[in-house]
Amino acid sequence: MIPLLAQTEAVDVEKLIVPDSVQKAQLANTIEKVVNTDYHEFFVNLANEAVWVAIKIAGALLIWFVGRWIIRRITALLDAAFNRRNVEASLRLFLHNMAKVIMTLLLILTVVQMLGVNVTSIVALFASATLAIGMALSGTMQNFAGGVMILLLKPYRVGDYISAQGQSGTVKSIMLFSTQILTTDNQTIYIPNSSISSAIIDNYSAAETRRVEITVGISYGDDVDVAREAIMALATADSRVLADPAPVVYVKELADSSVNLSARMWVKNEEYWNVFFDMNEKIYKTLPQKGVNFPFPQMDVHLKKD
């Protein structure tokens, strides 16, 4: 067994060792091939390839710089068109960036194709990556789509006072993924655009005027006409209350403990809360001077003897 192993190892070592005569013959063959090579033809072909590559690179660079100039001109024309049409600032920035990115991607594909690279596989890879990213960020894409719809349809603008998704406040910023509102107590709230774009939105700033409605309860037996005249006098004396439509006072409801009057007056939107609070205070101070009382909730209890 041992002689057999020794014989095998000897055979393997002999295969690894190349005789000097064989090595000299291989070296001579290699030198002969190098000497017999037609270097003139080799360098001519190399020069032709280099010139062709230089022409393609120069053409690609020319297309790149000309394309960049065209992109800048197109985006400048888009900005001018947006300014003429008073497009929302957030939407203007979004459309500007989107157009610039799309045109830049097309330019890059054109330059790459000019250099001789097959762009079909690149486009397919980019489409697959976009699909995968879109599926992974489906919620974010919904917010993005909602932001685009808000910027296009404009149910509210920056500075409007709105109520949506259980929150009320002044719109501070409309972003592509969320809407930022500032509440009356100075809290900043971010509402996802996907939810607010499909929700019911109360926009209190959409119109220039707004109706103030104040409910006043007077005692049963008090003169309704006296109360009406007193409230009308207060409304007409206030310069913030508009004459058209004219203020009115109606008997709204015969409640359990009071006769409820509804005083309605129109004011400019920005004066709504000032008039509302001031008029409540004036009514509270004026009606008792006219002999009109504000009743307390009361209940009549009748006792029966058997």
PDB file of C-alpha atoms in Angstrom:
ATOM      1  CA  MET A   1       0.000   0.000   0.000  1.00  0.00           C
ATOM      2  CA  ILE A   2       2.804   2.406   0.916  1.00  0.00           C
ATOM      3  CA  PRO A   3       4.827   1.799  -2.303  1.00  0.00           C
ATOM      4  CA  LEU A   4       1.649   2.472  -4.346  1.00  0.00           C
ATOM      5  CA  LEU A   5       1.150   5.882  -2.656  1.00  0.00           C
ATOM      6  CA  ALA A   6       4.776   6.772  -3.157  1.00  0.00           C
ATOM      7  CA  GLN A   7       4.512   5.901  -6.838  1.00  0.00           C
ATOM      8  CA  THR A   8       1.376   8.121  -7.256  1.00  0.00           C
ATOM      9  CA  GLU A   9       3.034  11.105  -5.583  1.00  0.00           C
ATOM     10  CA  ALA A  10       6.066  10.710  -7.815  1.00  0.00           C
ATOM     11  CA  VAL A  11       3.883  10.759 -10.928  1.00  0.00           C
ATOM     12  CA  ASP A  12       2.054  13.950  -9.771  1.00  0.00           C
ATOM     13  CA  VAL A  13       5.314  15.774  -9.064  1.00  0.00           C
ATOM     14  CA  GLU A  14       6.653  14.814 -12.496  1.00  0.00           C
ATOM     15  CA  LYS A  15       3.554  16.335 -14.120  1.00  0.00           C
ATOM     16  CA  LEU A  16       4.080  19.627 -12.282  1.00  0.00           C
ATOM     17  CA  ILE A  17       7.750  19.957 -13.259  1.00  0.00           C
ATOM     18  CA  VAL A  18       8.191  21.203 -16.860  1.00  0.00           C
ATOM     19  CA  PRO A  19      11.614  20.479 -18.408  1.00  0.00           C
ATOM     20  CA  ASP A  20      13.841  23.430 -19.373  1.00  0.00           C
ATOM     21  CA  SER A  21      13.785  22.461 -23.027  1.00  0.00           C
ATOM     22  CA  VAL A  22       9.968  22.717 -23.122  1.00  0.00           C
ATOM     23  CA  GLN A  23      10.015  26.068 -21.345  1.00  0.00           C
ATOM     24  CA  LYS A  24      12.598  27.424 -23.829  1.00  0.00           C
ATOM     25  CA  ALA A  25      10.477  26.238 -26.747  1.00  0.00           C
ATOM     26  CA  GLN A  26       7.324  27.935 -25.371  1.00  0.00           C
ATOM     27  CA  LEU A  27       9.220  31.194 -24.791  1.00  0.00           C
ATOM     28  CA  ALA A  28      10.655  31.110 -28.322  1.00  0.00           C
ATOM     29  CA  ASN A  29       7.172  30.525 -29.765  1.00  0.00           C
ATOM     30  CA  THR A  30       5.769  33.496 -27.837  1.00  0.00           C
ATOM     31  CA  ILE A  31       8.627  35.787 -28.988  1.00  0.00           C
ATOM     32  CA  GLU A  32       8.086  34.703 -32.584  1.00  0.00           C
ATOM     33  CA  LYS A  33       4.359  35.581 -32.407  1.00  0.00           C
ATOM     34  CA  VAL A  34       5.135  39.029 -30.962  1.00  0.00           C
ATOM     35  CA  VAL A  35       7.805  39.711 -33.628  1.00  0.00           C
ATOM     36  CA  ASN A  36       5.604  38.578 -36.498  1.00  0.00           C
ATOM     37  CA  THR A  37       2.609  40.728 -35.362  1.00  0.00           C
ATOM     38  CA  ASP A  38       1.613  43.488 -37.815  1.00  0.00           C
ATOM     39  CA  TYR A  39       1.934  46.497 -35.492  1.00  0.00           C
ATOM     40  CA  HIS A  40       1.004  48.962 -38.206  1.00  0.00           C
ATOM     41  CA  GLU A  41      -2.414  47.414 -38.671  1.00  0.00           C
ATOM     42  CA  PHE A  42      -2.830  47.089 -34.905  1.00  0.00           C
ATOM     43  CA  PHE A  43      -2.111  50.758 -34.253  1.00  0.00           C
ATOM     44  CA  VAL A  44      -4.280  51.852 -37.214  1.00  0.00           C
ATOM     45  CA  ASN A  45      -7.224  49.910 -35.810  1.00  0.00           C
ATOM     46  CA  LEU A  46      -6.518  51.282 -32.331  1.00  0.00           C
ATOM     47  CA  ALA A  47      -6.412  54.844 -33.682  1.00  0.00           C
ATOM     48  CA  ASN A  48      -9.688  54.326 -35.573  1.00  0.00           C
ATOM     49  CA  GLU A  49     -11.372  52.996 -32.447  1.00  0.00           C
ATOM     50  CA  ALA A  50     -10.007  55.864 -30.362  1.00  0.00           C
ATOM     51  CA  VAL A  51     -11.255  58.469 -32.871  1.00  0.00           C
ATOM     52  CA  TRP A  52     -14.692  56.802 -32.983  1.00  0.00           C
ATOM     53  CA  VAL A  53     -14.910  56.705 -29.172  1.00  0.00           C
ATOM     54  CA  ALA A  54     -13.786  60.367 -28.984  1.00  0.00           C
ATOM     55  CA  ILE A  55     -16.467  61.366 -31.523  1.00  0.00           C
ATOM     56  CA  LYS A  56     -19.143  59.526 -29.530  1.00  0.00           C
ATOM     57  CA  ILE A  57     -17.990  61.128 -26.261  1.00  0.00           C
ATOM     58  CA  ALA A  58     -17.917  64.573 -27.881  1.00  0.00           C
ATOM     59  CA  GLY A  59     -21.417  64.029 -29.294  1.00  0.00           C
ATOM     60  CA  ALA A  60     -22.688  62.851 -25.925  1.00  0.00           C
ATOM     61  CA  LEU A  61     -21.205  65.915 -24.209  1.00  0.00           C
ATOM     62  CA  LEU A  62     -22.719  68.184 -26.855  1.00  0.00           C
ATOM     63  CA  ILE A  63     -26.153  66.590 -26.381  1.00  0.00           C
ATOM     64  CA  TRP A  64     -25.780  66.903 -22.584  1.00  0.00           C
ATOM     65  CA  PHE A  65     -24.979  70.628 -22.571  1.00  0.00           C
ATOM     66  CA  VAL A  66     -27.549  71.482 -25.249  1.00  0.00           C
ATOM     67  CA  GLY A  67     -30.148  69.397 -23.398  1.00  0.00           C
ATOM     68  CA  ARG A  68     -29.389  71.158 -20.112  1.00  0.00           C
ATOM     69  CA  TRP A  69     -29.846  74.524 -21.827  1.00  0.00           C
ATOM     70  CA  ILE A  70     -33.174  73.405 -23.319  1.00  0.00           C
ATOM     71  CA  ILE A  71     -34.347  72.130 -19.908  1.00  0.00           C
ATOM     72  CA  ARG A  72     -33.529  75.479 -18.299  1.00  0.00           C
ATOM     73  CA  ARG A  73     -35.445  77.328 -21.019  1.00  0.00           C
ATOM     74  CA  ILE A  74     -38.494  75.057 -20.708  1.00  0.00           C
ATOM     75  CA  THR A  75     -38.593  75.336 -16.905  1.00  0.00           C
ATOM     76  CA  ALA A  76     -38.271  79.127 -17.186  1.00  0.00           C
ATOM     77  CA  LEU A  77     -41.243  79.197 -19.586  1.00  0.00           C
ATOM     78  CA  LEU A  78     -43.219  76.998 -17.175  1.00  0.00           C
ATOM     79  CA  ASP A  79     -42.454  79.346 -14.273  1.00  0.00           C
ATOM     80  CA  ALA A  80     -43.568  82.336 -16.346  1.00  0.00           C
ATOM     81  CA  ALA A  81     -46.821  80.564 -17.259  1.00  0.00           C
ATOM     82  CA  PHE A  82     -47.434  79.684 -13.592  1.00  0.00           C
ATOM     83  CA  ASN A  83     -46.864  83.307 -12.571  1.00  0.00           C
ATOM     84  CA  ARG A  84     -49.341  84.563 -15.161  1.00  0.00           C
ATOM     85  CA  ARG A  85     -52.000  82.134 -13.947  1.00  0.00           C
ATOM     86  CA  ASN A  86     -51.269  82.718 -10.222  1.00  0.00           C
ATOM     87  CA  VAL A  87     -50.666  79.021  -9.584  1.00  0.00           C
ATOM     88  CA  GLU A  88     -50.323  78.014  -5.929  1.00  0.00           C
ATOM     89  CA  ALA A  89     -46.707  78.230  -4.735  1.00  0.00           C
ATOM     90  CA  SER A  90     -46.606  74.607  -3.522  1.00  0.00           C
ATOM     91  CA  LEU A  91     -48.104  73.294  -6.769  1.00  0.00           C
ATOM     92  CA  ARG A  92     -45.779  75.517  -8.795  1.00  0.00           C
ATOM     93  CA  LEU A  93     -42.706  74.106  -7.051  1.00  0.00           C
ATOM     94  CA  PHE A  94     -43.948  70.535  -7.420  1.00  0.00           C
ATOM     95  CA  LEU A  95     -44.673  70.858 -11.162  1.00  0.00           C
ATOM     96  CA  HIS A  96     -41.369  72.664 -11.718  1.00  0.00           C
ATOM     97  CA  ASN A  97     -39.368  69.896 -10.018  1.00  0.00           C
ATOM     98  CA  MET A  98     -41.354  67.088 -11.636  1.00  0.00           C
ATOM     99  CA  ALA A  99     -40.869  68.510 -15.154  1.00  0.00           C
ATOM    100  CA  LYS A 100     -37.166  69.064 -14.492  1.00  0.00           C
ATOM    101  CA  VAL A 101     -36.635  65.506 -13.185  1.00  0.00           C
ATOM    102  CA  ILE A 102     -38.493  63.899 -16.103  1.00  0.00           C
ATOM    103  CA  MET A 103     -36.622  65.901 -18.732  1.00  0.00           C
ATOM    104  CA  THR A 104     -33.278  65.229 -17.010  1.00  0.00           C
ATOM    105  CA  LEU A 105     -33.957  61.471 -16.967  1.00  0.00           C
ATOM    106  CA  LEU A 106     -34.802  61.525 -20.681  1.00  0.00           C
ATOM    107  CA  LEU A 107     -31.623  63.475 -21.354  1.00  0.00           C
ATOM    108  CA  ILE A 108     -29.504  60.974 -19.399  1.00  0.00           C
ATOM    109  CA  LEU A 109     -31.015  58.051 -21.329  1.00  0.00           C
ATOM    110  CA  THR A 110     -30.293  59.843 -24.620  1.00  0.00           C
ATOM    111  CA  VAL A 111     -26.661  60.473 -23.641  1.00  0.00           C
ATOM    112  CA  VAL A 112     -26.191  56.867 -22.481  1.00  0.00           C
ATOM    113  CA  GLN A 113     -27.640  55.568 -25.745  1.00  0.00           C
ATOM    114  CA  MET A 114     -25.326  57.914 -27.663  1.00  0.00           C
ATOM    115  CA  LEU A 115     -22.387  56.230 -25.930  1.00  0.00           C
ATOM    116  CA  GLY A 116     -23.550  52.867 -27.270  1.00  0.00           C
ATOM    117  CA  VAL A 117     -25.183  51.462 -24.159  1.00  0.00           C
ATOM    118  CA  ASN A 118     -28.454  49.557 -24.594  1.00  0.00           C
ATOM    119  CA  VAL A 119     -31.011  51.560 -22.556  1.00  0.00           C
ATOM    120  CA  THR A 120     -33.792  48.963 -22.849  1.00  0.00           C
ATOM    121  CA  SER A 121     -32.462  46.963 -19.915  1.00  0.00           C
ATOM    122  CA  ILE A 122     -31.900  50.169 -17.921  1.00  0.00           C
ATOM    123  CA  VAL A 123     -35.499  51.281 -18.500  1.00  0.00           C
ATOM    124  CA  ALA A 124     -36.809  47.838 -17.531  1.00  0.00           C
ATOM    125  CA  LEU A 125     -34.689  47.849 -14.356  1.00  0.00           C
ATOM    126  CA  PHE A 126     -35.870  51.365 -13.499  1.00  0.00           C
ATOM    127  CA  ALA A 127     -39.525  50.380 -14.049  1.00  0.00           C
ATOM    128  CA  SER A 128     -39.142  47.345 -11.808  1.00  0.00           C
ATOM    129  CA  ALA A 129     -37.466  49.392  -9.089  1.00  0.00           C
ATOM    130  CA  THR A 130     -40.191  52.055  -9.328  1.00  0.00           C
ATOM    131  CA  LEU A 131     -42.916  49.406  -9.000  1.00  0.00           C
ATOM    132  CA  ALA A 132     -41.216  47.843  -5.973  1.00  0.00           C
ATOM    133  CA  ILE A 133     -40.720  51.202  -4.281  1.00  0.00           C
ATOM    134  CA  GLY A 134     -44.313  52.194  -5.033  1.00  0.00           C
ATOM    135  CA  MET A 135     -45.665  49.018  -3.444  1.00  0.00           C
ATOM    136  CA  ALA A 136     -43.450  49.477  -0.381  1.00  0.00           C
ATOM    137  CA  LEU A 137     -44.506  53.103   0.028  1.00  0.00           C
ATOM    138  CA  SER A 138     -48.180  52.734  -0.878  1.00  0.00           C
ATOM    139  CA  GLY A 139     -49.353  54.843   2.075  1.00  0.00           C
ATOM    140  CA  THR A 140     -46.875  57.589   1.245  1.00  0.00           C
ATOM    141  CA  MET A 141     -47.956  57.504  -2.391  1.00  0.00           C
ATOM    142  CA  GLN A 142     -51.582  57.944  -1.304  1.00  0.00           C
ATOM    143  CA  ASN A 143     -50.593  61.022   0.692  1.00  0.00           C
ATOM    144  CA  PHE A 144     -48.664  62.276  -2.329  1.00  0.00           C
ATOM    145  CA  ALA A 145     -51.656  61.757  -4.635  1.00  0.00           C
ATOM    146  CA  GLY A 146     -53.915  63.478  -2.102  1.00  0.00           C
ATOM    147  CA  GLY A 147     -51.529  66.436  -1.944  1.00  0.00           C
ATOM    148  CA  VAL A 148     -51.550  66.765  -5.726  1.00  0.00           C
ATOM    149  CA  MET A 149     -55.377  66.687  -5.774  1.00  0.00           C
ATOM    150  CA  ILE A 150     -55.558  69.358  -3.055  1.00  0.00           C
ATOM    151  CA  LEU A 151     -53.107  71.596  -4.908  1.00  0.00           C
ATOM    152  CA  LEU A 152     -55.007  71.153  -8.176  1.00  0.00           C
ATOM    153  CA  LEU A 153     -58.611  71.403  -6.922  1.00  0.00           C
ATOM    154  CA  LYS A 154     -57.836  73.952  -4.152  1.00  0.00           C
ATOM    155  CA  PRO A 155     -60.593  73.159  -1.612  1.00  0.00           C
ATOM    156  CA  TYR A 156     -58.634  75.442   0.733  1.00  0.00           C
ATOM    157  CA  ARG A 157     -55.628  77.754   0.552  1.00  0.00           C
ATOM    158  CA  VAL A 158     -52.908  78.881   2.905  1.00  0.00           C
ATOM    159  CA  GLY A 159     -54.478  81.275   5.429  1.00  0.00           C
ATOM    160  CA  ASP A 160     -57.977  79.739   5.286  1.00  0.00           C
ATOM    161  CA  TYR A 161     -59.697  78.695   8.502  1.00  0.00           C
ATOM    162  CA  ILE A 162     -60.943  75.125   8.010  1.00  0.00           C
ATOM    163  CA  SER A 163     -62.393  72.241   9.977  1.00  0.00           C
ATOM    164  CA  ALA A 164     -61.552  68.686   8.884  1.00  0.00           C
ATOM    165  CA  GLN A 165     -60.853  65.296  10.462  1.00  0.00           C
ATOM    166  CA  GLY A 166     -62.018  66.608  13.830  1.00  0.00           C
ATOM    167  CA  GLN A 167     -59.488  69.460  13.797  1.00  0.00           C
ATOM    168  CA  SER A 168     -60.052  73.187  13.247  1.00  0.00           C
ATOM    169  CA  GLY A 169     -57.488  75.863  12.554  1.00  0.00           C
ATOM    170  CA  THR A 170     -55.830  78.151  10.061  1.00  0.00           C
ATOM    171  CA  VAL A 171     -53.974  76.481   7.175  1.00  0.00           C
ATOM    172  CA  LYS A 172     -50.306  77.295   7.606  1.00  0.00           C
ATOM    173  CA  SER A 173     -48.804  75.158   4.851  1.00  0.00           C
ATOM    174  CA  ILE A 174     -49.972  72.735   2.154  1.00  0.00           C
ATOM    175  CA  MET A 175     -47.252  70.165   1.535  1.00  0.00           C
ATOM    176  CA  LEU A 176     -47.205  67.199  -0.816  1.00  0.00           C
ATOM    177  CA  PHE A 177     -47.731  64.655   1.977  1.00  0.00           C
ATOM    178  CA  SER A 178     -49.573  66.564   4.710  1.00  0.00           C
ATOM    179  CA  THR A 179     -51.421  69.782   5.527  1.00  0.00           C
ATOM    180  CA  GLN A 180     -50.211  71.878   8.444  1.00  0.00           C
ATOM    181  CA  ILE A 181     -52.821  73.846  10.395  1.00  0.00           C
ATOM    182  CA  LEU A 182     -52.481  76.166  13.369  1.00  0.00           C
ATOM    183  CA  THR A 183     -55.242  75.999  15.982  1.00  0.00           C
ATOM    184  CA  THR A 184     -56.592  78.990  17.895  1.00  0.00           C
ATOM    185  CA  ASP A 185     -54.541  77.962  20.952  1.00  0.00           C
ATOM    186  CA  ASN A 186     -51.348  77.920  18.832  1.00  0.00           C
ATOM    187  CA  GLN A 187     -51.025  74.164  18.368  1.00  0.00           C
ATOM    188  CA  THR A 188     -49.543  72.928  15.106  1.00  0.00           C
ATOM    189  CA  ILE A 189     -51.329  69.888  13.660  1.00  0.00           C
ATOM    190  CA  TYR A 190     -50.294  67.846  10.608  1.00  0.00           C
ATOM    191  CA  ILE A 191     -53.121  66.077   8.777  1.00  0.00           C
ATOM    192  CA  PRO A 192     -52.194  63.422   6.141  1.00  0.00           C
ATOM    193  CA  ASN A 193     -53.334  64.506   2.700  1.00  0.00           C
ATOM    194  CA  SER A 194     -54.747  61.072   1.874  1.00  0.00           C
ATOM    195  CA  SER A 195     -57.340  61.442   4.646  1.00  0.00           C
ATOM    196  CA  ILE A 196     -58.132  65.137   4.318  1.00  0.00           C
ATOM    197  CA  SER A 197     -58.504  64.968   0.529  1.00  0.00           C
ATOM    198  CA  SER A 198     -61.377  62.472   0.879  1.00  0.00           C
ATOM    199  CA  ALA A 199     -62.943  63.982   4.018  1.00  0.00           C
ATOM    200  CA  ILE A 200     -65.642  66.619   4.513  1.00  0.00           C
ATOM    201  CA  ILE A 201     -63.942  70.011   4.789  1.00  0.00           C
ATOM    202  CA  ASP A 202     -65.593  73.089   6.271  1.00  0.00           C
ATOM    203  CA  ASN A 203     -63.840  76.106   4.788  1.00  0.00           C
ATOM    204  CA  TYR A 204     -64.931  79.146   6.771  1.00  0.00           C
ATOM    205  CA  SER A 205     -62.764  81.527   4.752  1.00  0.00           C
ATOM    206  CA  ALA A 206     -64.004  80.663   1.270  1.00  0.00           C
ATOM    207  CA  ALA A 207     -66.542  83.523   1.163  1.00  0.00           C
ATOM    208  CA  GLU A 208     -65.908  87.189   1.909  1.00  0.00           C
ATOM    209  CA  THR A 209     -68.863  87.465   4.321  1.00  0.00           C
ATOM    210  CA  ARG A 210     -70.233  85.256   7.064  1.00  0.00           C
ATOM    211  CA  ARG A 211     -73.433  85.199   9.095  1.00  0.00           C
ATOM    212  CA  VAL A 212     -73.302  85.654  12.841  1.00  0.00           C
ATOM    213  CA  GLU A 213     -76.149  83.900  14.656  1.00  0.00           C
ATOM    214  CA  ILE A 214     -76.782  84.534  18.352  1.00  0.00           C
ATOM    215  CA  THR A 215     -79.473  82.706  20.308  1.00  0.00           C
ATOM    216  CA  VAL A 216     -81.027  84.761  23.120  1.00  0.00           C
ATOM    217  CA  GLY A 217     -83.419  83.199  25.652  1.00  0.00           C
ATOM    218  CA  ILE A 218     -85.979  85.489  27.336  1.00  0.00           C
ATOM    219  CA  SER A 219     -88.565  84.712  29.990  1.00  0.00           C
ATOM    220  CA  TYR A 220     -92.091  83.680  29.173  1.00  0.00           C
ATOM    221  CA  GLY A 221     -94.337  86.729  29.547  1.00  0.00           C
ATOM    222  CA  ASP A 222     -91.662  89.266  28.509  1.00  0.00           C
ATOM    223  CA  ASP A 223     -92.379  91.452  25.490  1.00  0.00           C
ATOM    224  CA  VAL A 224     -90.803  89.851  22.400  1.00  0.00           C
ATOM    225  CA  ASP A 225     -91.127  93.072  20.388  1.00  0.00           C
ATOM    226  CA  VAL A 226     -89.162  95.050  22.984  1.00  0.00           C
ATOM    227  CA  ALA A 227     -86.393  92.439  22.940  1.00  0.00           C
ATOM    228  CA  ARG A 228     -86.374  92.399  19.137  1.00  0.00           C
ATOM    229  CA  GLU A 229     -86.144  96.199  18.871  1.00  0.00           C
ATOM    230  CA  ALA A 230     -83.312  96.337  21.417  1.00  0.00           C
ATOM    231  CA  ILE A 231     -81.277  93.699  19.589  1.00  0.00           C
ATOM    232  CA  MET A 232     -81.948  95.335  16.198  1.00  0.00           C
ATOM    233  CA  ALA A 233     -80.788  98.690  17.577  1.00  0.00           C
ATOM    234  CA  LEU A 234     -77.543  97.138  18.751  1.00  0.00           C
ATOM    235  CA  ALA A 235     -76.970  95.466  15.369  1.00  0.00           C
ATOM    236  CA  THR A 236     -77.670  98.537  13.240  1.00  0.00           C
ATOM    237  CA  ALA A 237     -75.495 100.718  15.483  1.00  0.00           C
ATOM    238  CA  ASP A 238     -72.466  98.484  14.935  1.00  0.00           C
ATOM    239  CA  SER A 239     -70.558  99.605  11.835  1.00  0.00           C
ATOM    240  CA  ARG A 240     -69.130  96.107  11.353  1.00  0.00           C
ATOM    241  CA  VAL A 241     -72.601  94.664  10.711  1.00  0.00           C
ATOM    242  CA  LEU A 242     -73.471  94.834   7.007  1.00  0.00           C
ATOM    243  CA  ALA A 243     -76.661  96.591   5.889  1.00  0.00           C
ATOM    244  CA  ASP A 244     -77.166  94.132   3.031  1.00  0.00           C
ATOM    245  CA  PRO A 245     -78.276  91.535   3.921  1.00  0.00           C
ATOM    246  CA  ALA A 246     -79.972  93.371   6.749  1.00  0.00           C
ATOM    247  CA  PRO A 247     -79.908  91.973  10.307  1.00  0.00           C
ATOM    248  CA  VAL A 248     -83.032  90.156  11.494  1.00  0.00           C
ATOM    249  CA  VAL A 249     -84.379  88.776  14.786  1.00  0.00           C
ATOM    250  CA  TYR A 250     -86.765  85.814  14.790  1.00  0.00           C
ATOM    251  CA  VAL A 251     -88.547  83.775  17.446  1.00  0.00           C
ATOM    252  CA  LYS A 252     -86.570  80.598  17.026  1.00  0.00           C
ATOM    253  CA  GLU A 253     -88.012  78.227  19.625  1.00  0.00           C
ATOM    254  CA  LEU A 254     -90.470  77.946  22.513  1.00  0.00           C
ATOM    255  CA  ALA A 255     -88.188  76.017  24.830  1.00  0.00           C
ATOM    256  CA  ASP A 256     -88.910  74.483  28.239  1.00  0.00           C
ATOM    257  CA  SER A 257     -87.742  77.470  30.278  1.00  0.00           C
ATOM    258  CA  SER A 258     -87.414  80.313  27.762  1.00  0.00           C
ATOM    259  CA  VAL A 259     -88.501  81.859  24.512  1.00  0.00           C
ATOM    260  CA  ASN A 260     -85.421  81.655  22.291  1.00  0.00           C
ATOM    261  CA  LEU A 261     -84.775  84.459  19.819  1.00  0.00           C
ATOM    262  CA  SER A 262     -82.356  84.105  16.946  1.00  0.00           C
ATOM    263  CA  ALA A 263     -80.433  87.274  16.009  1.00  0.00           C
ATOM    264  CA  ARG A 264     -78.789  86.963  12.584  1.00  0.00           C
ATOM    265  CA  MET A 265     -76.430  89.521  11.075  1.00  0.00           C
ATOM    266  CA  TRP A 266     -73.859  89.454   8.266  1.00  0.00           C
ATOM    267  CA  VAL A 267     -70.277  90.627   8.719  1.00  0.00           C
ATOM    268  CA  LYS A 268     -66.982  90.414   6.890  1.00  0.00           C
ATOM    269  CA  ASN A 269     -65.222  87.129   7.434  1.00  0.00           C
ATOM    270  CA  GLU A 270     -62.383  88.555   9.469  1.00  0.00           C
ATOM    271  CA  GLU A 271     -64.833  90.316  11.840  1.00  0.00           C
ATOM    272  CA  TYR A 272     -66.889  87.226  12.673  1.00  0.00           C
ATOM    273  CA  TRP A 273     -65.544  86.422  16.141  1.00  0.00           C
ATOM    274  CA  ASN A 274     -65.162  90.042  17.213  1.00  0.00           C
ATOM    275  CA  VAL A 275     -68.802  90.788  16.408  1.00  0.00           C
ATOM    276  CA  PHE A 276     -69.987  87.512  17.929  1.00  0.00           C
ATOM    277  CA  PHE A 277     -68.367  88.130  21.313  1.00  0.00           C
ATOM    278  CA  ASP A 278     -69.104  91.877  21.412  1.00  0.00           C
ATOM    279  CA  MET A 279     -72.766  91.411  20.503  1.00  0.00           C
ATOM    280  CA  ASN A 280     -73.274  88.743  23.171  1.00  0.00           C
ATOM    281  CA  GLU A 281     -71.943  91.092  25.813  1.00  0.00           C
ATOM    282  CA  LYS A 282     -74.016  94.041  24.594  1.00  0.00           C
ATOM    283  CA  ILE A 283     -77.223  91.995  24.561  1.00  0.00           C
ATOM    284  CA  TYR A 284     -76.543  90.742  28.080  1.00  0.00           C
ATOM    285  CA  LYS A 285     -76.117  94.295  29.352  1.00  0.00           C
ATOM    286  CA  THR A 286     -78.925  95.960  27.347  1.00  0.00           C
ATOM    287  CA  LEU A 287     -81.965  93.661  27.598  1.00  0.00           C
ATOM    288  CA  PRO A 288     -82.343  93.837  31.403  1.00  0.00           C
ATOM    289  CA  GLN A 289     -82.412  97.656  31.073  1.00  0.00           C
ATOM    290  CA  LYS A 290     -85.410  97.223  28.732  1.00  0.00           C
ATOM    291  CA  GLY A 291     -87.259  95.039  31.210  1.00  0.00           C
ATOM    292  CA  VAL A 292     -86.435  91.779  29.462  1.00  0.00           C
ATOM    293  CA  ASN A 293     -85.157  89.008  31.722  1.00  0.00           C
ATOM    294  CA  PHE A 294     -83.009  85.947  31.121  1.00  0.00           C
ATOM    295  CA  PRO A 295     -84.701  82.974  32.809  1.00  0.00           C
ATOM    296  CA  PHE A 296     -83.000  80.236  34.740  1.00  0.00           C
ATOM    297  CA  PRO A 297     -83.865  76.638  33.913  1.00  0.00           C
ATOM    298  CA  GLN A 298     -86.820  75.708  36.081  1.00  0.00           C
ATOM    299  CA  MET A 299     -89.255  72.887  36.640  1.00  0.00           C
ATOM    300  CA  ASP A 300     -92.815  73.051  37.976  1.00  0.00           C
ATOM    301  CA  VAL A 301     -93.613  70.317  40.507  1.00  0.00           C
ATOM    302  CA  HIS A 302     -97.286  69.599  41.330  1.00  0.00           C
ATOM    303  CA  LEU A 303     -98.137  67.732  44.524  1.00  0.00           C
ATOM    304  CA  LYS A 304    -101.405  65.827  44.766  1.00  0.00           C
ATOM    305  CA  LYS A 305    -102.994  64.688  48.026  1.00  0.00           C
ATOM    306  CA  ASP A 306    -104.832  61.403  48.008  1.00  0.00           C
TER     307      ASP A 306
END
